[in-house]
Tab-separated table of C-alpha atoms and ligand atoms in Angstrom:
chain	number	residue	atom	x	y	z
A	1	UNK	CA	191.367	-37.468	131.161
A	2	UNK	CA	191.756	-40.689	128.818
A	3	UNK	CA	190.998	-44.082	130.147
A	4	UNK	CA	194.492	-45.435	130.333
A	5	UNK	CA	193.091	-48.422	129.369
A	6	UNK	CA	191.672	-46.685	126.120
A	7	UNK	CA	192.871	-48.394	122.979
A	8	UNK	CA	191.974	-46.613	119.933
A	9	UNK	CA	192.710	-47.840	116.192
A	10	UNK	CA	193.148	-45.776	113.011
A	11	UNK	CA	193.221	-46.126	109.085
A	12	UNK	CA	194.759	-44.599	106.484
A	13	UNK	CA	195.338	-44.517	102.796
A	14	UNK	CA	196.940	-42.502	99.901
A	15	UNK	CA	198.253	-42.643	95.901
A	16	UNK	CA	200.720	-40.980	93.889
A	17	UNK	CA	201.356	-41.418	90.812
A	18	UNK	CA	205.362	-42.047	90.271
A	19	UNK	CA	207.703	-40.509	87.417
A	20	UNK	CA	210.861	-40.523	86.109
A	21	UNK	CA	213.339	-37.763	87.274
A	22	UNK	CA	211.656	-37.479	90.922
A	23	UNK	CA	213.832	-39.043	93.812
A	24	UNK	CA	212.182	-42.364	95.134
A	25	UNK	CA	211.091	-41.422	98.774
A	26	UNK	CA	208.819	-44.317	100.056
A	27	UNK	CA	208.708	-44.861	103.748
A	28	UNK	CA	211.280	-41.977	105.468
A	29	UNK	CA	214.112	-43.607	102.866
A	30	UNK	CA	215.136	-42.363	98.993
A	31	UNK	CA	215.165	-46.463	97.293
A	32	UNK	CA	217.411	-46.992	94.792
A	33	UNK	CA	214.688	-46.813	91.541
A	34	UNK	CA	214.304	-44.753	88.625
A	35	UNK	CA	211.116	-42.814	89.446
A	36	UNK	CA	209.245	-41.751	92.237
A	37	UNK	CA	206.325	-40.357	93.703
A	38	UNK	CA	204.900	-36.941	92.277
A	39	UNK	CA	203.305	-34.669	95.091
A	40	UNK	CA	203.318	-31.533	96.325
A	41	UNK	CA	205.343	-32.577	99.126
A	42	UNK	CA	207.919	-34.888	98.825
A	43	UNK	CA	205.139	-37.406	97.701
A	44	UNK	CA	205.806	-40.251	100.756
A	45	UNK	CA	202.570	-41.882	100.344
A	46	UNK	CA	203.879	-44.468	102.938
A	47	UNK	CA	204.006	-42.112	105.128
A	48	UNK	CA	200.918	-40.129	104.074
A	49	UNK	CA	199.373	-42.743	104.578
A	50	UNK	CA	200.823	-43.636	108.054
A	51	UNK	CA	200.270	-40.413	109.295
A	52	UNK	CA	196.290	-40.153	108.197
A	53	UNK	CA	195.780	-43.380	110.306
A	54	UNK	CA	197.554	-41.790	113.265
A	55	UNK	CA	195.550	-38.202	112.981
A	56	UNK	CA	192.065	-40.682	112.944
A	57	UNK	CA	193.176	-42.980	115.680
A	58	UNK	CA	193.524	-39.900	117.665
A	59	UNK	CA	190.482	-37.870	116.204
A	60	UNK	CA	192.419	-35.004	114.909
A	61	UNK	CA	190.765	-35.242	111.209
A	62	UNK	CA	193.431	-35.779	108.376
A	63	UNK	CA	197.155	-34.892	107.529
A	64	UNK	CA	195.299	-31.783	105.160
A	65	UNK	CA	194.130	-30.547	108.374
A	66	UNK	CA	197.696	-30.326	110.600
A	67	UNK	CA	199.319	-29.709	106.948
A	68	UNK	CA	197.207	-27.916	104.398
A	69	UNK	CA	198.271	-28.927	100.613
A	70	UNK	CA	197.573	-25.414	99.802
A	71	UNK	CA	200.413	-24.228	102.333
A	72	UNK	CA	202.811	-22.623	100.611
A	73	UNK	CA	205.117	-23.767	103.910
A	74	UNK	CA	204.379	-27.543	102.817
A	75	UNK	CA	205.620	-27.330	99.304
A	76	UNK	CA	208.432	-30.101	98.839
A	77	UNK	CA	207.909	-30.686	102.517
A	78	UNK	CA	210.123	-33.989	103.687
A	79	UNK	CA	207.216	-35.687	105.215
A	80	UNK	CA	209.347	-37.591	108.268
A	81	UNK	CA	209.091	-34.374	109.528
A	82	UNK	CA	205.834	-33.990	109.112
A	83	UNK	CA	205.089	-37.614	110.532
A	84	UNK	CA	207.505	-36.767	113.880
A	85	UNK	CA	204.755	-33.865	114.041
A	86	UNK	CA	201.675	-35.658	113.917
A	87	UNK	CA	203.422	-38.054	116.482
A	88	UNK	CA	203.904	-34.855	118.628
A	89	UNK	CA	200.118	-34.010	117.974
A	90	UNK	CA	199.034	-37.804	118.831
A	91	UNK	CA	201.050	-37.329	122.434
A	92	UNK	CA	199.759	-33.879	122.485
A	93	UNK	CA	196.119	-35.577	122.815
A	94	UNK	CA	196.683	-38.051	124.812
A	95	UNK	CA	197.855	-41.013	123.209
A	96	UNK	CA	200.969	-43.485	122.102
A	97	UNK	CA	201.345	-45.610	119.151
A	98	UNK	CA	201.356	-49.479	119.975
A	99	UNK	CA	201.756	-50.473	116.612
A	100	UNK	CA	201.272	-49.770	113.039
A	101	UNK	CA	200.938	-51.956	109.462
A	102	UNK	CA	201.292	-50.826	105.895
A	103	UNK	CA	200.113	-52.741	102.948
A	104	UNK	CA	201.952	-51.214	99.701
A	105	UNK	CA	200.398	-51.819	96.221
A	106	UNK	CA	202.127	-51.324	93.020
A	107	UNK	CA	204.774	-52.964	90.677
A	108	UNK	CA	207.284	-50.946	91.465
A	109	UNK	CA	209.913	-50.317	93.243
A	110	UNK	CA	210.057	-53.182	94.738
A	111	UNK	CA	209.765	-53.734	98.571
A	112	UNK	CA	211.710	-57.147	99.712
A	113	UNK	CA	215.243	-55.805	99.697
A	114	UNK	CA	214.059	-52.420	101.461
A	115	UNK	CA	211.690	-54.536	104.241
A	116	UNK	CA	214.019	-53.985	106.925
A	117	UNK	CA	215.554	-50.784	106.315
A	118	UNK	CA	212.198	-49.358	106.014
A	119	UNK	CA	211.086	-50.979	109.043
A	120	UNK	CA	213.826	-49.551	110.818
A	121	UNK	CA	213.345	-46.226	109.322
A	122	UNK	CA	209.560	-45.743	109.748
A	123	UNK	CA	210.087	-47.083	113.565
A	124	UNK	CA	213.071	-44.799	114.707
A	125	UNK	CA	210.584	-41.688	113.345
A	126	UNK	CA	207.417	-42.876	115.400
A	127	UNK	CA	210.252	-43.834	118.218
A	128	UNK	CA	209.554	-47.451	118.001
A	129	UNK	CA	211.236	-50.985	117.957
A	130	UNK	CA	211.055	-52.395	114.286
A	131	UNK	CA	209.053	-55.324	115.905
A	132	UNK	CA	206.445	-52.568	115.964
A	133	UNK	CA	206.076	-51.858	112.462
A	134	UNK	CA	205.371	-53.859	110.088
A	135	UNK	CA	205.126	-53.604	106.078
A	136	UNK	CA	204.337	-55.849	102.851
A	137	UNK	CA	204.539	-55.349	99.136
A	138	UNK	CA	201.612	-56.424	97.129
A	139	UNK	CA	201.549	-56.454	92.813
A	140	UNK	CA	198.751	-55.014	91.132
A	141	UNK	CA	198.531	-58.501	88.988
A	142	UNK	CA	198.512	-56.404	86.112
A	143	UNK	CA	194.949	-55.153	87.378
A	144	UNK	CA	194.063	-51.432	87.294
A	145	UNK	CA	195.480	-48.333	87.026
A	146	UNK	CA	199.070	-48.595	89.248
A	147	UNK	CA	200.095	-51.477	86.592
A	148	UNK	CA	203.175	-51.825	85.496
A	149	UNK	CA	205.200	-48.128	88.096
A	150	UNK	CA	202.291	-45.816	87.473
A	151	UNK	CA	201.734	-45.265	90.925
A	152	UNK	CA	201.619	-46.673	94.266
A	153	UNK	CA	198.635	-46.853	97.115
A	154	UNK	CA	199.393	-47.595	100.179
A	155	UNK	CA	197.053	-48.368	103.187
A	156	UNK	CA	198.163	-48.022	107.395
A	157	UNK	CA	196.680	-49.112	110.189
A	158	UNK	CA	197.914	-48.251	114.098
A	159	UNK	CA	197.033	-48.879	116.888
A	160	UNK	CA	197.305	-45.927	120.460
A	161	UNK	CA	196.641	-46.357	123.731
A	162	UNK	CA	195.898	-43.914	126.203
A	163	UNK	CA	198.460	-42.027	127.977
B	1	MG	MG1	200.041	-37.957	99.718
């Protein structure tokens, strides 16, 4: 059995690169922008990302090992469905998700107008209050290769406790 006083943190981290004619799906949410991530899912890097910190917090390796990329099953997979089912795996051993924080980085699309809805979004699919999530836009400062749209990393970091 866990410690229920067991607190255990995890980090994650993915890129895509983004193009025109693919639907802008960042954080659970299609934005409003004229390209958007290329993947063989639906390329959510947010919540790629998100869901690799959740997998280590809970020692259950990565999102290629509950999803393989090779999966024919995964191809154009919406990835809030995927995320609900690493949540289910993170309960499954044990644990709940206290918090979670994303930094995105990239010029595009931008994040302040979407803050809150995204917020909202990524907190009703881990089944917590907004308070709980939190998420912040940095530019690339026309440094490296996500300048000017050509892609977007984004890191996550959560927080479980034990069950
Ligand atoms: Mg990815």
């Amino acid at each position: 059995m866990n410690d229920p006083d067991l607190l255990r943190v995890g980090l994650g981290y993915d890129v895509h690169r983004l193009a025109h004619g693919r639907p802008c799906v960042l954080g659970g949410l299609v934005l409003p922008h004229d390209k958007g991530p290329v993947g063989h899912s639906d390329g959510d890097a947010v919540l790629h990302a998100l869901i690799d910190a959740l997998t280590g917090a809970a020692g259950l390796d990565d999102i290629g090992t509950l999803f393989p990329d090779d999966d024919p099953r995964y191809r154009g997979a919406d990835s809030a469905a995927l995320l609900q089912a690493a949540v289910a795996a993170v309960h499954g051993a044990g644990f709940a998700v206290v918090n979670v924080d994303l930094v995105l980085i990239g010029d595009e699309p931008k994040l302040r107008p979407h803050r809150a809805a995204l917020r909202a979004r990524i907190g009703e699919l881990l089944g917590l209050p907004a308070a709980r999530v939190n998420i912040k836009g940095k530019t690339t400062e026309r440094l490296g290769p996500l300048t000017d749209g050509a892609g977007i990393a984004v890191h996550a970091i959560c927080l479980l406790r034990a069950l």
